[in-house]
Short mmCIF file of N, CA and C in Angstrom, two decimals:
data_model
loop_
_atom_site.label_atom_id
_atom_site.label_comp_id
_atom_site.label_asym_id
_atom_site.label_seq_id
_atom_site.Cartn_x
_atom_site.Cartn_y
_atom_site.Cartn_z
N MET P 270 108.07 -0.81 -23.45
CA MET P 270 107.59 0.50 -23.03
C MET P 270 106.61 0.32 -21.89
N GLY P 271 106.71 1.19 -20.93
CA GLY P 271 105.87 1.08 -19.75
C GLY P 271 104.47 1.64 -19.97
N ASP P 272 103.75 1.72 -18.87
CA ASP P 272 102.39 2.25 -18.91
C ASP P 272 102.31 3.66 -18.36
N ASP P 273 103.40 4.40 -18.43
CA ASP P 273 103.44 5.75 -17.86
C ASP P 273 103.16 6.82 -18.92
N TRP P 274 102.07 6.64 -19.65
CA TRP P 274 101.68 7.59 -20.69
C TRP P 274 100.96 8.77 -20.06
N VAL P 275 101.31 9.97 -20.52
CA VAL P 275 100.71 11.20 -20.01
C VAL P 275 100.33 12.07 -21.20
N ARG P 276 99.12 12.63 -21.15
CA ARG P 276 98.73 13.62 -22.16
C ARG P 276 99.16 14.97 -21.59
N PRO P 277 100.07 15.70 -22.25
CA PRO P 277 100.62 16.93 -21.66
C PRO P 277 99.69 18.14 -21.74
N TYR P 278 98.41 17.91 -21.84
CA TYR P 278 97.44 19.00 -21.86
C TYR P 278 96.08 18.44 -21.43
N SER P 279 95.24 19.32 -20.96
CA SER P 279 93.89 18.89 -20.59
C SER P 279 92.99 19.00 -21.82
N PRO P 280 92.09 18.04 -22.00
CA PRO P 280 91.19 18.11 -23.16
C PRO P 280 90.30 19.35 -23.08
N GLY P 281 89.98 19.90 -24.22
CA GLY P 281 89.12 21.08 -24.27
C GLY P 281 87.65 20.73 -24.14
N THR P 282 86.85 21.71 -23.81
CA THR P 282 85.41 21.49 -23.67
C THR P 282 84.75 21.19 -25.02
N GLY P 283 85.43 21.50 -26.10
CA GLY P 283 84.89 21.21 -27.42
C GLY P 283 84.65 19.72 -27.66
N ARG P 284 85.39 18.88 -26.96
CA ARG P 284 85.17 17.43 -27.10
C ARG P 284 83.77 17.06 -26.64
N TRP P 285 83.32 17.67 -25.55
CA TRP P 285 81.97 17.37 -25.06
C TRP P 285 80.91 17.87 -26.03
N LEU P 286 81.19 18.98 -26.70
CA LEU P 286 80.26 19.47 -27.73
C LEU P 286 80.17 18.48 -28.88
N VAL P 287 81.31 17.91 -29.28
CA VAL P 287 81.32 16.92 -30.36
C VAL P 287 80.52 15.69 -29.95
N ILE P 288 80.72 15.22 -28.73
CA ILE P 288 80.00 14.04 -28.26
C ILE P 288 78.50 14.32 -28.17
N GLY P 289 78.13 15.50 -27.72
CA GLY P 289 76.72 15.88 -27.68
C GLY P 289 76.12 15.99 -29.08
N TRP P 290 76.88 16.59 -29.99
CA TRP P 290 76.44 16.72 -31.36
C TRP P 290 76.19 15.33 -31.97
N GLU P 291 77.08 14.39 -31.68
CA GLU P 291 76.92 13.04 -32.20
C GLU P 291 75.71 12.34 -31.58
N ALA P 292 75.40 12.62 -30.33
CA ALA P 292 74.20 12.05 -29.71
C ALA P 292 72.95 12.52 -30.45
N VAL P 293 72.92 13.82 -30.76
CA VAL P 293 71.79 14.36 -31.52
C VAL P 293 71.73 13.72 -32.91
N ALA P 294 72.88 13.58 -33.58
CA ALA P 294 72.91 12.98 -34.91
C ALA P 294 72.44 11.53 -34.87
N PHE P 295 72.89 10.77 -33.86
CA PHE P 295 72.44 9.38 -33.73
C PHE P 295 70.93 9.33 -33.45
N GLY P 296 70.43 10.26 -32.65
CA GLY P 296 68.99 10.32 -32.41
C GLY P 296 68.21 10.55 -33.68
N LEU P 297 68.67 11.49 -34.50
CA LEU P 297 68.00 11.76 -35.77
C LEU P 297 68.11 10.57 -36.73
N LEU P 298 69.28 9.93 -36.75
CA LEU P 298 69.45 8.74 -37.59
C LEU P 298 68.51 7.63 -37.14
N GLY P 299 68.41 7.42 -35.84
CA GLY P 299 67.50 6.39 -35.32
C GLY P 299 66.06 6.70 -35.66
N TRP P 300 65.66 7.96 -35.46
CA TRP P 300 64.29 8.37 -35.78
C TRP P 300 63.99 8.15 -37.26
N ALA P 301 64.92 8.55 -38.14
CA ALA P 301 64.73 8.36 -39.58
C ALA P 301 64.70 6.89 -39.94
N SER P 302 65.55 6.09 -39.32
CA SER P 302 65.59 4.65 -39.61
C SER P 302 64.31 3.96 -39.18
N ILE P 303 63.77 4.34 -38.03
CA ILE P 303 62.52 3.75 -37.55
C ILE P 303 61.40 4.05 -38.53
N GLY P 304 61.35 5.29 -39.01
CA GLY P 304 60.32 5.65 -39.98
C GLY P 304 60.52 5.01 -41.33
N LEU P 305 61.75 4.97 -41.80
CA LEU P 305 62.04 4.43 -43.12
C LEU P 305 61.79 2.93 -43.19
N PHE P 306 62.23 2.21 -42.18
CA PHE P 306 62.11 0.75 -42.20
C PHE P 306 60.88 0.25 -41.43
N GLU P 307 60.06 1.19 -40.96
CA GLU P 307 58.83 0.88 -40.24
C GLU P 307 59.09 -0.11 -39.10
N LEU P 308 60.10 0.21 -38.30
CA LEU P 308 60.46 -0.64 -37.17
C LEU P 308 59.48 -0.46 -36.02
N THR P 309 59.21 -1.54 -35.32
CA THR P 309 58.36 -1.49 -34.14
C THR P 309 58.91 -2.47 -33.10
N GLY P 310 58.49 -2.30 -31.87
CA GLY P 310 58.79 -3.25 -30.81
C GLY P 310 60.26 -3.59 -30.65
N VAL P 311 60.58 -4.86 -30.88
CA VAL P 311 61.94 -5.36 -30.69
C VAL P 311 62.93 -4.68 -31.64
N GLY P 312 62.52 -4.39 -32.86
CA GLY P 312 63.39 -3.73 -33.82
C GLY P 312 63.86 -2.37 -33.33
N VAL P 313 62.95 -1.62 -32.71
CA VAL P 313 63.31 -0.30 -32.16
C VAL P 313 64.30 -0.46 -31.02
N ARG P 314 64.06 -1.44 -30.14
CA ARG P 314 64.96 -1.67 -29.01
C ARG P 314 66.35 -2.09 -29.48
N ILE P 315 66.42 -2.97 -30.47
CA ILE P 315 67.72 -3.41 -31.00
C ILE P 315 68.46 -2.24 -31.62
N LEU P 316 67.76 -1.45 -32.42
CA LEU P 316 68.38 -0.28 -33.05
C LEU P 316 68.88 0.70 -31.99
N ALA P 317 68.05 0.97 -30.98
CA ALA P 317 68.45 1.90 -29.92
C ALA P 317 69.67 1.37 -29.16
N LEU P 318 69.68 0.09 -28.84
CA LEU P 318 70.82 -0.49 -28.13
C LEU P 318 72.08 -0.43 -28.98
N LEU P 319 71.97 -0.78 -30.24
CA LEU P 319 73.12 -0.74 -31.14
C LEU P 319 73.68 0.68 -31.27
N MET P 320 72.81 1.64 -31.44
CA MET P 320 73.27 3.03 -31.58
C MET P 320 73.86 3.55 -30.28
N ALA P 321 73.31 3.15 -29.14
CA ALA P 321 73.86 3.58 -27.85
C ALA P 321 75.25 3.01 -27.64
N VAL P 322 75.45 1.75 -28.00
CA VAL P 322 76.77 1.13 -27.85
C VAL P 322 77.79 1.83 -28.75
N VAL P 323 77.43 2.10 -29.99
CA VAL P 323 78.34 2.78 -30.91
C VAL P 323 78.65 4.18 -30.40
N TRP P 324 77.64 4.89 -29.88
CA TRP P 324 77.85 6.23 -29.37
C TRP P 324 78.76 6.24 -28.14
N VAL P 325 78.57 5.30 -27.23
CA VAL P 325 79.42 5.24 -26.03
C VAL P 325 80.86 4.92 -26.42
N LEU P 326 81.05 3.94 -27.29
CA LEU P 326 82.41 3.59 -27.72
C LEU P 326 83.07 4.75 -28.47
N GLY P 327 82.32 5.39 -29.36
CA GLY P 327 82.85 6.54 -30.10
C GLY P 327 83.15 7.71 -29.18
N GLY P 328 82.27 7.97 -28.22
CA GLY P 328 82.49 9.05 -27.26
C GLY P 328 83.72 8.80 -26.41
N TRP P 329 83.91 7.56 -25.97
CA TRP P 329 85.09 7.21 -25.19
C TRP P 329 86.35 7.44 -26.02
N ARG P 330 86.30 7.03 -27.28
CA ARG P 330 87.48 7.19 -28.14
C ARG P 330 87.76 8.68 -28.38
N ILE P 331 86.73 9.48 -28.55
CA ILE P 331 86.91 10.93 -28.72
C ILE P 331 87.56 11.53 -27.48
N LEU P 332 87.14 11.10 -26.30
CA LEU P 332 87.74 11.61 -25.07
C LEU P 332 89.21 11.20 -24.94
N GLU P 333 89.56 10.04 -25.48
CA GLU P 333 90.93 9.53 -25.37
C GLU P 333 91.85 10.01 -26.49
N MET P 334 91.29 10.62 -27.54
CA MET P 334 92.12 11.08 -28.66
C MET P 334 93.15 12.09 -28.19
N GLY P 335 94.28 12.10 -28.86
CA GLY P 335 95.28 13.09 -28.55
C GLY P 335 96.69 12.54 -28.61
N VAL P 336 97.61 13.32 -28.11
CA VAL P 336 99.03 12.95 -28.10
C VAL P 336 99.44 12.67 -26.67
N TYR P 337 100.09 11.53 -26.49
CA TYR P 337 100.55 11.09 -25.18
C TYR P 337 102.06 10.90 -25.25
N VAL P 338 102.73 11.14 -24.14
CA VAL P 338 104.17 10.99 -24.09
C VAL P 338 104.56 10.10 -22.91
N SER P 339 105.70 9.44 -23.08
CA SER P 339 106.34 8.70 -22.00
C SER P 339 107.83 8.98 -22.14
N PRO P 340 108.64 8.56 -21.21
CA PRO P 340 110.08 8.79 -21.37
C PRO P 340 110.67 8.12 -22.61
N GLU P 341 110.05 7.05 -23.07
CA GLU P 341 110.59 6.30 -24.20
C GLU P 341 109.98 6.61 -25.55
N ALA P 342 108.74 7.14 -25.57
CA ALA P 342 108.04 7.22 -26.86
C ALA P 342 106.96 8.29 -26.86
N LEU P 343 106.40 8.46 -28.05
CA LEU P 343 105.28 9.35 -28.31
C LEU P 343 104.15 8.49 -28.86
N ARG P 344 102.93 8.70 -28.39
CA ARG P 344 101.78 7.95 -28.89
C ARG P 344 100.72 8.93 -29.36
N ILE P 345 100.21 8.67 -30.56
CA ILE P 345 99.14 9.49 -31.13
C ILE P 345 97.90 8.61 -31.19
N ARG P 346 96.89 8.97 -30.42
CA ARG P 346 95.63 8.22 -30.42
C ARG P 346 94.64 8.96 -31.30
N GLY P 347 94.22 8.31 -32.37
CA GLY P 347 93.22 8.86 -33.25
C GLY P 347 91.87 8.25 -32.96
N LEU P 348 90.91 8.53 -33.80
CA LEU P 348 89.57 8.00 -33.61
C LEU P 348 89.53 6.49 -33.84
N LEU P 349 90.24 6.03 -34.86
CA LEU P 349 90.18 4.61 -35.19
C LEU P 349 91.43 3.81 -34.85
N ARG P 350 92.57 4.48 -34.72
CA ARG P 350 93.79 3.73 -34.42
C ARG P 350 94.76 4.59 -33.63
N SER P 351 95.73 3.90 -33.04
CA SER P 351 96.80 4.58 -32.31
C SER P 351 98.13 4.26 -32.98
N ARG P 352 99.05 5.17 -32.84
CA ARG P 352 100.38 4.99 -33.42
C ARG P 352 101.42 5.38 -32.37
N THR P 353 102.37 4.49 -32.14
CA THR P 353 103.42 4.74 -31.16
C THR P 353 104.76 4.78 -31.85
N MET P 354 105.56 5.79 -31.53
CA MET P 354 106.90 5.95 -32.10
C MET P 354 107.88 6.21 -30.98
N ARG P 355 108.96 5.48 -30.98
CA ARG P 355 110.03 5.74 -30.02
C ARG P 355 110.66 7.08 -30.36
N TRP P 356 111.17 7.78 -29.35
CA TRP P 356 111.76 9.09 -29.59
C TRP P 356 112.92 9.01 -30.58
N ASP P 357 113.69 7.93 -30.57
CA ASP P 357 114.81 7.84 -31.50
C ASP P 357 114.38 7.59 -32.94
N GLU P 358 113.11 7.27 -33.19
CA GLU P 358 112.58 7.13 -34.55
C GLU P 358 112.16 8.47 -35.13
N ILE P 359 112.11 9.49 -34.28
CA ILE P 359 111.61 10.80 -34.68
C ILE P 359 112.78 11.72 -34.99
N ALA P 360 112.75 12.31 -36.18
CA ALA P 360 113.80 13.25 -36.57
C ALA P 360 113.51 14.66 -36.04
N HIS P 361 112.25 15.11 -36.20
CA HIS P 361 111.88 16.47 -35.78
C HIS P 361 110.43 16.51 -35.34
N VAL P 362 110.16 17.41 -34.41
CA VAL P 362 108.80 17.80 -34.05
C VAL P 362 108.71 19.24 -34.49
N ARG P 363 107.79 19.53 -35.41
CA ARG P 363 107.76 20.89 -35.94
C ARG P 363 106.34 21.39 -36.15
N LEU P 364 106.23 22.71 -36.26
CA LEU P 364 104.95 23.34 -36.58
C LEU P 364 104.79 23.39 -38.09
N HIS P 365 103.56 23.28 -38.51
CA HIS P 365 103.24 23.30 -39.94
C HIS P 365 102.01 24.17 -40.14
N ARG P 366 102.10 25.12 -41.07
CA ARG P 366 100.93 25.95 -41.39
C ARG P 366 100.11 25.20 -42.43
N HIS P 367 98.93 24.77 -41.99
CA HIS P 367 98.06 23.94 -42.82
C HIS P 367 97.21 24.83 -43.73
N THR P 368 97.09 24.46 -45.00
CA THR P 368 96.20 25.16 -45.92
C THR P 368 95.31 24.14 -46.62
N ASN P 369 94.11 24.57 -46.93
CA ASN P 369 93.16 23.75 -47.69
C ASN P 369 92.97 24.40 -49.05
N LYS P 370 93.04 23.59 -50.09
CA LYS P 370 92.81 24.11 -51.43
C LYS P 370 91.41 23.75 -51.89
N ILE P 371 90.69 24.77 -52.32
CA ILE P 371 89.37 24.57 -52.91
C ILE P 371 89.40 25.28 -54.25
N GLY P 372 89.54 24.49 -55.30
CA GLY P 372 89.69 25.07 -56.62
C GLY P 372 90.98 25.87 -56.69
N HIS P 373 90.85 27.15 -57.04
CA HIS P 373 92.02 28.03 -57.13
C HIS P 373 92.31 28.75 -55.82
N TRP P 374 91.43 28.59 -54.84
CA TRP P 374 91.58 29.30 -53.57
C TRP P 374 92.33 28.46 -52.55
N GLU P 375 93.09 29.13 -51.73
CA GLU P 375 93.76 28.47 -50.61
C GLU P 375 93.24 29.10 -49.32
N LEU P 376 92.73 28.25 -48.45
CA LEU P 376 92.22 28.71 -47.17
C LEU P 376 93.19 28.30 -46.07
N GLN P 377 93.56 29.26 -45.23
CA GLN P 377 94.47 28.97 -44.14
C GLN P 377 93.74 28.14 -43.09
N GLY P 378 94.33 27.02 -42.71
CA GLY P 378 93.73 26.14 -41.71
C GLY P 378 94.34 26.31 -40.34
N GLY P 379 95.43 27.03 -40.23
CA GLY P 379 96.06 27.24 -38.94
C GLY P 379 97.27 26.35 -38.74
N MET P 380 97.82 26.44 -37.55
CA MET P 380 99.04 25.70 -37.22
C MET P 380 98.71 24.32 -36.67
N THR P 381 99.49 23.34 -37.11
CA THR P 381 99.41 21.98 -36.58
C THR P 381 100.82 21.53 -36.21
N VAL P 382 100.88 20.47 -35.42
CA VAL P 382 102.17 19.89 -35.05
C VAL P 382 102.37 18.64 -35.91
N LEU P 383 103.50 18.58 -36.60
CA LEU P 383 103.85 17.43 -37.43
C LEU P 383 105.06 16.72 -36.84
N ILE P 384 105.07 15.43 -37.00
CA ILE P 384 106.19 14.61 -36.58
C ILE P 384 106.90 14.12 -37.84
N GLU P 385 108.18 14.43 -37.95
CA GLU P 385 108.99 13.91 -39.07
C GLU P 385 109.78 12.72 -38.57
N ARG P 386 109.60 11.59 -39.23
CA ARG P 386 110.32 10.38 -38.84
C ARG P 386 111.68 10.35 -39.52
N ARG P 387 112.60 9.63 -38.94
CA ARG P 387 113.95 9.53 -39.49
C ARG P 387 113.96 8.89 -40.87
N GLU P 388 113.02 8.00 -41.14
CA GLU P 388 112.98 7.33 -42.44
C GLU P 388 112.35 8.21 -43.52
N GLY P 389 111.94 9.44 -43.17
CA GLY P 389 111.51 10.40 -44.17
C GLY P 389 110.02 10.70 -44.20
N SER P 390 109.19 9.88 -43.61
CA SER P 390 107.75 10.14 -43.64
C SER P 390 107.36 11.14 -42.56
N THR P 391 106.19 11.73 -42.73
CA THR P 391 105.65 12.63 -41.71
C THR P 391 104.38 12.02 -41.14
N VAL P 392 104.12 12.33 -39.89
CA VAL P 392 102.95 11.83 -39.20
C VAL P 392 102.16 13.02 -38.68
N ASN P 393 100.89 13.09 -39.04
CA ASN P 393 100.02 14.14 -38.52
C ASN P 393 99.65 13.82 -37.09
N THR P 394 99.50 14.84 -36.29
CA THR P 394 99.03 14.67 -34.91
C THR P 394 97.62 15.22 -34.80
N GLU P 395 97.02 15.05 -33.66
CA GLU P 395 95.69 15.61 -33.38
C GLU P 395 95.80 17.04 -32.88
N LEU P 396 97.00 17.59 -32.87
CA LEU P 396 97.25 18.91 -32.30
C LEU P 396 97.08 20.00 -33.36
N TRP P 397 96.04 20.78 -33.23
CA TRP P 397 95.72 21.85 -34.16
C TRP P 397 95.39 23.08 -33.32
N ALA P 398 95.99 24.20 -33.64
CA ALA P 398 95.86 25.41 -32.83
C ALA P 398 94.41 25.86 -32.67
N GLN P 399 93.57 25.64 -33.67
CA GLN P 399 92.17 26.04 -33.58
C GLN P 399 91.25 24.84 -33.32
N GLY P 400 91.80 23.71 -32.91
CA GLY P 400 91.02 22.50 -32.69
C GLY P 400 90.25 22.53 -31.37
N VAL P 401 89.57 21.43 -31.09
CA VAL P 401 88.70 21.37 -29.92
C VAL P 401 89.47 21.49 -28.60
N ASP P 402 90.72 21.12 -28.59
CA ASP P 402 91.50 21.20 -27.35
C ASP P 402 92.13 22.56 -27.12
N PHE P 403 92.41 23.31 -28.18
CA PHE P 403 93.18 24.54 -28.04
C PHE P 403 92.45 25.79 -28.48
N HIS P 404 91.19 25.65 -28.89
CA HIS P 404 90.42 26.82 -29.30
C HIS P 404 90.35 27.78 -28.11
N ARG P 405 90.75 29.01 -28.34
CA ARG P 405 90.81 30.06 -27.31
C ARG P 405 91.83 29.77 -26.21
N ARG P 406 92.77 28.85 -26.49
CA ARG P 406 93.86 28.58 -25.55
C ARG P 406 95.18 28.47 -26.34
N PRO P 407 95.55 29.53 -27.07
CA PRO P 407 96.75 29.45 -27.91
C PRO P 407 98.03 29.25 -27.11
N GLN P 408 98.07 29.78 -25.89
CA GLN P 408 99.26 29.60 -25.06
C GLN P 408 99.44 28.13 -24.70
N LEU P 409 98.36 27.39 -24.53
CA LEU P 409 98.46 25.96 -24.23
C LEU P 409 98.98 25.20 -25.45
N PHE P 410 98.54 25.58 -26.65
CA PHE P 410 99.04 24.94 -27.87
C PHE P 410 100.55 25.11 -27.98
N ARG P 411 101.03 26.33 -27.76
CA ARG P 411 102.47 26.58 -27.82
C ARG P 411 103.22 25.80 -26.74
N ALA P 412 102.64 25.74 -25.54
CA ALA P 412 103.28 25.01 -24.44
C ALA P 412 103.38 23.52 -24.75
N VAL P 413 102.35 22.95 -25.34
CA VAL P 413 102.38 21.52 -25.69
C VAL P 413 103.42 21.27 -26.79
N TYR P 414 103.45 22.15 -27.77
CA TYR P 414 104.45 22.02 -28.83
C TYR P 414 105.87 22.05 -28.24
N HIS P 415 106.13 23.00 -27.36
CA HIS P 415 107.46 23.09 -26.74
C HIS P 415 107.75 21.89 -25.85
N GLU P 416 106.74 21.38 -25.17
CA GLU P 416 106.91 20.17 -24.34
C GLU P 416 107.33 18.97 -25.21
N LEU P 417 106.67 18.81 -26.34
CA LEU P 417 107.02 17.70 -27.25
C LEU P 417 108.43 17.87 -27.79
N ARG P 418 108.77 19.08 -28.20
CA ARG P 418 110.12 19.32 -28.72
C ARG P 418 111.17 19.08 -27.65
N ASN P 419 110.94 19.56 -26.44
CA ASN P 419 111.90 19.39 -25.36
C ASN P 419 112.06 17.92 -24.98
N ARG P 420 110.96 17.19 -24.94
CA ARG P 420 111.05 15.75 -24.63
C ARG P 420 111.83 15.02 -25.72
N HIS P 421 111.57 15.40 -26.96
CA HIS P 421 112.30 14.76 -28.07
C HIS P 421 113.78 15.07 -27.98
N LEU P 422 114.13 16.32 -27.76
CA LEU P 422 115.54 16.71 -27.65
C LEU P 422 116.22 16.02 -26.48
N ALA P 423 115.54 15.94 -25.34
CA ALA P 423 116.12 15.30 -24.16
C ALA P 423 116.31 13.80 -24.38
N ALA P 424 115.41 13.17 -25.11
CA ALA P 424 115.50 11.73 -25.33
C ALA P 424 116.55 11.36 -26.37
N THR P 425 116.89 12.28 -27.25
CA THR P 425 117.83 11.97 -28.33
C THR P 425 119.23 12.49 -28.08
N VAL P 426 119.49 13.08 -26.93
CA VAL P 426 120.82 13.62 -26.62
C VAL P 426 121.78 12.50 -26.27
#
């Protein structure tokens, strides 16, 4: 497979909010850790450097998360790992209405894109209609779904 991977949508501004939120959380964690462990001098610098490295790596991964396509395959980049599937390994690209169960209640989570593999398993994608990339851009969510379906159909003909 080549290096011609393309994300068929632009990332939403919500990703930057998540990265900013995590910066604040890391700041609070660092402040609490300094107080709890009574860190001073070199200990504070090491903690700050370690947290900055983790934040930069995590922020980069958040920016890179998503679904990428090439003529030969589909790649899903998550926070911790990536998964690549050739188009001929995929049986269907479909929409799924996600629900969350809390006790006896069911809460509607919205539409997501699921990948059904030929061997019977399903693969979740990062594509969620109300997610950080598609919040207030429902037409883009539908367009990406149709793009994935069309690419799959064209590759398996």
